Amino acid sequence: MGSSTGRRRLLVVEDEAQIRSLMSQILTALGHEVRAAEDGLSALKEIRESTPDIILSDLNMPGMSGFELLSVVRRRLPGIYVIATSGAYAGSDIPRGIAADAYYAKASGIQALVSLLSQALEADPTRDRGDAESTPIWICRESEEKHLVINCPECLRNSLQASPDTIQTIHRTTCHSCGSVIHYAIIRPMGAEASQANLQGLSSIAPKRRAIAPPIRTLGF
């Protein structure tokens, strides 16, 4: 992406309207062209209309989660720099396998967000993005479901698998049709995040100690 100066196309994906508006205002004030989407499906529509340089996406959203969205982006458009965001995870609780270059904890404050964006602007577009084929497919599963239908990214046929007990863990299976190896992970629908705490973190103007992991590699940090 080159220099940290210059206008970039950013896409903010966030289901909480107040947070989505606030993040958009902050990023626009920094001089960037900002669009917003309320969930993963809306984000895919925005991406089809105009490919962004950087995506900032929440992870826990109704409809199509950020886990699912970022897996699709990494497979189809690996050149986009991705910052995953959430108010639900921090430190060692951040799930492995998120297809993102960095992670922003919403409660860590506005300075942390600006710092991460600066890293994104300085990132080398030819950097190693990891193996897109090993990027896990994220599947939203209700706890009572006994089986999963997994769509093979190679032949696009469905495979029926027994549902594993563990969530947010990367599993491996083989497509019944073409024999391709499929990596997948399970998430469960989550309740609303602590919106007020997230807003307070974003609204804070006092510099905070940055507690953000180094750029995330797919399948591990």
mmCIF file of C-alpha atoms in Angstrom:
data_model
loop_
_atom_site.group_PDB
_atom_site.id
_atom_site.type_symbol
_atom_site.label_atom_id
_atom_site.label_comp_id
_atom_site.label_asym_id
_atom_site.label_seq_id
_atom_site.Cartn_x
_atom_site.Cartn_y
_atom_site.Cartn_z
ATOM 1 C CA MET A 1 0.000 0.000 0.000
ATOM 2 C CA GLY A 2 2.994 2.222 0.149
ATOM 3 C CA SER A 3 3.231 5.413 2.174
ATOM 4 C CA SER A 4 1.122 6.183 5.224
ATOM 5 C CA THR A 5 0.002 9.370 3.471
ATOM 6 C CA GLY A 6 -2.769 9.444 0.892
ATOM 7 C CA ARG A 7 -6.441 8.613 0.753
ATOM 8 C CA ARG A 8 -7.451 4.951 1.054
ATOM 9 C CA ARG A 9 -10.724 3.144 0.449
ATOM 10 C CA LEU A 10 -11.939 1.643 3.733
ATOM 11 C CA LEU A 11 -14.897 -0.609 4.431
ATOM 12 C CA VAL A 12 -16.258 -0.751 7.994
ATOM 13 C CA VAL A 13 -18.384 -3.839 8.725
ATOM 14 C CA GLU A 14 -20.256 -3.540 12.017
ATOM 15 C CA ASP A 15 -23.778 -4.499 13.110
ATOM 16 C CA GLU A 16 -24.002 -1.966 15.966
ATOM 17 C CA ALA A 17 -25.226 1.248 14.326
ATOM 18 C CA GLN A 18 -23.597 3.610 16.852
ATOM 19 C CA ILE A 19 -20.210 1.923 16.622
ATOM 20 C CA ARG A 20 -20.439 1.734 12.836
ATOM 21 C CA SER A 21 -21.199 5.457 12.642
ATOM 22 C CA LEU A 22 -18.471 6.423 15.105
ATOM 23 C CA MET A 23 -15.774 4.345 13.407
ATOM 24 C CA SER A 24 -16.788 5.766 10.031
ATOM 25 C CA GLN A 25 -16.532 9.317 11.393
ATOM 26 C CA ILE A 26 -13.099 8.674 12.908
ATOM 27 C CA LEU A 27 -11.710 7.139 9.721
ATOM 28 C CA THR A 28 -13.249 9.820 7.495
ATOM 29 C CA ALA A 29 -11.683 12.498 9.709
ATOM 30 C CA LEU A 30 -8.311 10.857 9.040
ATOM 31 C CA GLY A 31 -8.799 11.611 5.353
ATOM 32 C CA HIS A 32 -9.995 8.299 3.972
ATOM 33 C CA GLU A 33 -12.916 7.293 1.764
ATOM 34 C CA VAL A 34 -15.136 5.227 4.044
ATOM 35 C CA ARG A 35 -18.097 2.996 3.299
ATOM 36 C CA ALA A 36 -19.993 0.893 5.825
ATOM 37 C CA ALA A 37 -21.953 -2.351 5.953
ATOM 38 C CA GLU A 38 -24.089 -3.857 8.712
ATOM 39 C CA ASP A 39 -23.130 -7.505 8.243
ATOM 40 C CA GLY A 40 -21.082 -9.883 6.102
ATOM 41 C CA LEU A 41 -23.614 -10.210 3.298
ATOM 42 C CA SER A 42 -23.953 -6.436 2.982
ATOM 43 C CA ALA A 43 -20.161 -6.190 2.977
ATOM 44 C CA LEU A 44 -19.871 -8.625 0.055
ATOM 45 C CA LYS A 45 -22.271 -6.415 -1.904
ATOM 46 C CA GLU A 46 -20.131 -3.353 -1.150
ATOM 47 C CA ILE A 47 -16.984 -5.232 -2.193
ATOM 48 C CA ARG A 48 -18.569 -6.235 -5.510
ATOM 49 C CA GLU A 49 -19.377 -2.601 -6.241
ATOM 50 C CA SER A 50 -15.897 -1.311 -5.331
ATOM 51 C CA THR A 51 -12.964 -3.235 -3.877
ATOM 52 C CA PRO A 52 -11.636 -1.545 -0.710
ATOM 53 C CA ASP A 53 -7.967 -1.270 0.229
ATOM 54 C CA ILE A 54 -8.669 -2.070 3.886
ATOM 55 C CA ILE A 55 -11.542 -3.839 5.674
ATOM 56 C CA LEU A 56 -12.298 -3.369 9.371
ATOM 57 C CA SER A 57 -14.797 -6.055 10.300
ATOM 58 C CA ASP A 58 -16.528 -7.024 13.519
ATOM 59 C CA LEU A 59 -16.524 -10.778 14.172
ATOM 60 C CA ASN A 60 -19.854 -11.400 15.909
ATOM 61 C CA MET A 61 -22.670 -10.284 13.626
ATOM 62 C CA PRO A 62 -26.080 -11.730 12.710
ATOM 63 C CA GLY A 63 -26.697 -13.044 9.221
ATOM 64 C CA MET A 64 -23.130 -13.576 8.046
ATOM 65 C CA SER A 65 -20.490 -13.214 10.742
ATOM 66 C CA GLY A 66 -17.098 -11.583 10.384
ATOM 67 C CA PHE A 67 -15.491 -15.007 10.771
ATOM 68 C CA GLU A 68 -17.306 -16.167 7.634
ATOM 69 C CA LEU A 69 -16.816 -12.910 5.722
ATOM 70 C CA LEU A 70 -13.061 -12.734 6.268
ATOM 71 C CA SER A 71 -12.617 -16.351 5.192
ATOM 72 C CA VAL A 72 -14.314 -15.507 1.888
ATOM 73 C CA VAL A 73 -12.235 -12.334 1.451
ATOM 74 C CA ARG A 74 -8.937 -14.150 2.100
ATOM 75 C CA ARG A 75 -9.780 -16.829 -0.471
ATOM 76 C CA ARG A 76 -11.118 -14.538 -3.203
ATOM 77 C CA LEU A 77 -9.378 -11.195 -2.654
ATOM 78 C CA PRO A 78 -6.179 -11.871 -0.678
ATOM 79 C CA GLY A 79 -4.725 -8.460 -1.538
ATOM 80 C CA ILE A 80 -7.148 -6.648 0.786
ATOM 81 C CA TYR A 81 -5.644 -5.756 4.174
ATOM 82 C CA VAL A 82 -8.007 -6.901 6.924
ATOM 83 C CA ILE A 83 -8.362 -5.746 10.524
ATOM 84 C CA ALA A 84 -10.695 -7.939 12.592
ATOM 85 C CA THR A 85 -12.497 -6.139 15.423
ATOM 86 C CA SER A 86 -14.477 -7.298 18.445
ATOM 87 C CA GLY A 87 -15.474 -6.417 21.968
ATOM 88 C CA ALA A 88 -15.761 -10.085 22.931
ATOM 89 C CA TYR A 89 -12.156 -11.280 22.677
ATOM 90 C CA ALA A 90 -8.780 -10.086 23.913
ATOM 91 C CA GLY A 91 -5.336 -11.555 24.454
ATOM 92 C CA SER A 92 -5.287 -15.352 24.550
ATOM 93 C CA ASP A 93 -9.079 -15.462 24.042
ATOM 94 C CA ILE A 94 -8.791 -14.345 20.406
ATOM 95 C CA PRO A 95 -9.903 -17.351 18.310
ATOM 96 C CA ARG A 96 -7.291 -18.956 16.082
ATOM 97 C CA GLY A 97 -7.885 -19.114 12.354
ATOM 98 C CA ILE A 98 -9.302 -15.629 11.833
ATOM 99 C CA ALA A 99 -8.350 -14.667 8.270
ATOM 100 C CA ALA A 100 -7.028 -11.228 9.203
ATOM 101 C CA ASP A 101 -3.763 -9.283 9.242
ATOM 102 C CA ALA A 102 -4.408 -7.619 12.612
ATOM 103 C CA TYR A 103 -6.880 -7.545 15.465
ATOM 104 C CA TYR A 104 -8.455 -4.532 17.203
ATOM 105 C CA ALA A 105 -10.062 -4.912 20.636
ATOM 106 C CA LYS A 106 -12.788 -2.281 20.728
ATOM 107 C CA ALA A 107 -12.255 -1.412 24.373
ATOM 108 C CA SER A 108 -8.566 -0.595 23.789
ATOM 109 C CA GLY A 109 -9.318 2.979 22.702
ATOM 110 C CA ILE A 110 -9.113 5.207 19.668
ATOM 111 C CA GLN A 111 -5.317 5.515 19.722
ATOM 112 C CA ALA A 112 -4.992 1.757 19.243
ATOM 113 C CA LEU A 113 -7.285 1.939 16.220
ATOM 114 C CA VAL A 114 -5.274 4.775 14.677
ATOM 115 C CA SER A 115 -2.031 2.876 15.315
ATOM 116 C CA LEU A 116 -3.346 -0.272 13.636
ATOM 117 C CA LEU A 117 -4.513 1.735 10.651
ATOM 118 C CA SER A 118 -1.048 3.280 10.331
ATOM 119 C CA GLN A 119 0.424 -0.233 10.223
ATOM 120 C CA ALA A 120 -2.055 -1.162 7.504
ATOM 121 C CA LEU A 121 -1.070 1.857 5.411
ATOM 122 C CA GLU A 122 2.611 0.944 5.696
ATOM 123 C CA ALA A 123 2.117 -2.751 4.916
ATOM 124 C CA ASP A 124 3.962 -4.267 1.989
ATOM 125 C CA PRO A 125 1.322 -5.462 -0.532
ATOM 126 C CA THR A 126 3.618 -8.332 -1.563
ATOM 127 C CA ARG A 127 3.880 -9.698 2.000
ATOM 128 C CA ASP A 128 3.258 -13.372 2.684
ATOM 129 C CA ARG A 129 -0.465 -13.777 3.303
ATOM 130 C CA GLY A 130 -0.288 -17.456 4.224
ATOM 131 C CA ASP A 131 -1.944 -20.323 2.407
ATOM 132 C CA ALA A 132 -5.463 -19.309 1.341
ATOM 133 C CA GLU A 133 -6.387 -22.967 0.831
ATOM 134 C CA SER A 134 -5.807 -23.662 4.522
ATOM 135 C CA THR A 135 -7.976 -20.728 5.605
ATOM 136 C CA PRO A 136 -10.762 -22.365 7.598
ATOM 137 C CA ILE A 137 -14.390 -22.207 6.572
ATOM 138 C CA TRP A 138 -16.314 -20.815 9.555
ATOM 139 C CA ILE A 139 -19.703 -22.413 10.223
ATOM 140 C CA CYS A 140 -22.338 -20.975 12.546
ATOM 141 C CA ARG A 141 -23.897 -23.859 14.485
ATOM 142 C CA GLU A 142 -26.625 -24.093 17.098
ATOM 143 C CA SER A 143 -25.508 -26.266 20.013
ATOM 144 C CA GLU A 144 -28.166 -28.948 19.430
ATOM 145 C CA GLU A 145 -27.206 -29.665 15.810
ATOM 146 C CA LYS A 146 -25.671 -33.124 15.355
ATOM 147 C CA HIS A 147 -24.411 -32.771 11.776
ATOM 148 C CA LEU A 148 -22.901 -30.074 9.585
ATOM 149 C CA VAL A 149 -23.192 -29.431 5.883
ATOM 150 C CA ILE A 150 -19.798 -28.260 4.627
ATOM 151 C CA ASN A 151 -19.457 -26.703 1.192
ATOM 152 C CA CYS A 152 -16.223 -27.727 -0.541
ATOM 153 C CA PRO A 153 -14.383 -24.635 -1.863
ATOM 154 C CA GLU A 154 -12.883 -26.707 -4.699
ATOM 155 C CA CYS A 155 -15.801 -28.613 -6.266
ATOM 156 C CA LEU A 156 -18.603 -26.636 -4.542
ATOM 157 C CA ARG A 157 -20.386 -29.839 -3.521
ATOM 158 C CA ASN A 158 -21.728 -30.388 -0.024
ATOM 159 C CA SER A 159 -20.358 -32.868 2.493
ATOM 160 C CA LEU A 160 -22.309 -34.034 5.540
ATOM 161 C CA GLN A 161 -20.107 -34.292 8.644
ATOM 162 C CA ALA A 162 -20.743 -35.205 12.254
ATOM 163 C CA SER A 163 -20.681 -31.984 14.246
ATOM 164 C CA PRO A 164 -17.610 -31.746 16.515
ATOM 165 C CA ASP A 165 -17.991 -30.819 20.156
ATOM 166 C CA THR A 166 -15.339 -28.095 20.189
ATOM 167 C CA ILE A 167 -15.924 -24.588 18.889
ATOM 168 C CA GLN A 168 -13.413 -22.013 17.599
ATOM 169 C CA THR A 169 -10.992 -24.874 16.941
ATOM 170 C CA ILE A 170 -9.694 -25.669 13.468
ATOM 171 C CA HIS A 171 -10.846 -29.069 12.221
ATOM 172 C CA ARG A 172 -9.845 -30.938 9.089
ATOM 173 C CA THR A 173 -11.928 -33.199 6.865
ATOM 174 C CA THR A 174 -11.943 -34.534 3.303
ATOM 175 C CA CYS A 175 -14.543 -33.743 0.656
ATOM 176 C CA HIS A 176 -16.568 -36.867 -0.140
ATOM 177 C CA SER A 177 -16.766 -35.875 -3.812
ATOM 178 C CA CYS A 178 -13.329 -34.618 -4.907
ATOM 179 C CA GLY A 179 -11.096 -35.651 -2.018
ATOM 180 C CA SER A 180 -9.895 -32.108 -1.284
ATOM 181 C CA VAL A 181 -8.824 -31.321 2.270
ATOM 182 C CA ILE A 182 -11.186 -28.856 3.955
ATOM 183 C CA HIS A 183 -10.273 -26.870 7.055
ATOM 184 C CA TYR A 184 -13.233 -25.608 9.063
ATOM 185 C CA ALA A 185 -14.128 -24.156 12.453
ATOM 186 C CA ILE A 186 -17.351 -23.810 14.417
ATOM 187 C CA ILE A 187 -18.839 -20.679 15.946
ATOM 188 C CA ARG A 188 -22.083 -20.310 17.846
ATOM 189 C CA PRO A 189 -24.506 -17.401 17.698
ATOM 190 C CA MET A 190 -23.559 -14.884 20.374
ATOM 191 C CA GLY A 191 -25.618 -12.331 22.222
ATOM 192 C CA ALA A 192 -25.108 -8.611 21.797
ATOM 193 C CA GLU A 193 -21.675 -7.311 22.739
ATOM 194 C CA ALA A 194 -21.260 -4.709 25.454
ATOM 195 C CA SER A 195 -22.029 -1.781 23.161
ATOM 196 C CA GLN A 196 -21.674 0.928 25.791
ATOM 197 C CA ALA A 197 -18.222 -0.301 26.808
ATOM 198 C CA ASN A 198 -17.179 -0.450 23.167
ATOM 199 C CA LEU A 199 -18.381 3.091 22.560
ATOM 200 C CA GLN A 200 -16.522 4.358 25.604
ATOM 201 C CA GLY A 201 -13.336 2.731 24.343
ATOM 202 C CA LEU A 202 -13.680 4.255 20.884
ATOM 203 C CA SER A 203 -14.665 7.653 22.211
ATOM 204 C CA SER A 204 -11.734 7.961 24.590
ATOM 205 C CA ILE A 205 -9.262 10.624 23.534
ATOM 206 C CA ALA A 206 -6.682 9.720 26.161
ATOM 207 C CA PRO A 207 -3.810 7.625 24.791
ATOM 208 C CA LYS A 208 -3.977 4.078 26.062
ATOM 209 C CA ARG A 209 -1.338 1.405 26.362
ATOM 210 C CA ARG A 210 -1.705 -0.666 23.203
ATOM 211 C CA ALA A 211 -2.491 -4.282 24.005
ATOM 212 C CA ILE A 212 -2.811 -5.661 20.514
ATOM 213 C CA ALA A 213 -1.169 -8.769 19.160
ATOM 214 C CA PRO A 214 1.238 -8.553 16.201
ATOM 215 C CA PRO A 215 -0.302 -8.905 12.718
ATOM 216 C CA ILE A 216 -2.365 -12.066 12.609
ATOM 217 C CA ARG A 217 -1.497 -14.924 10.270
ATOM 218 C CA THR A 218 -4.275 -17.222 9.218
ATOM 219 C CA LEU A 219 -4.386 -20.291 11.498
ATOM 220 C CA GLY A 220 -2.470 -18.604 14.315
ATOM 221 C CA PHE A 221 -1.066 -15.374 15.696
#
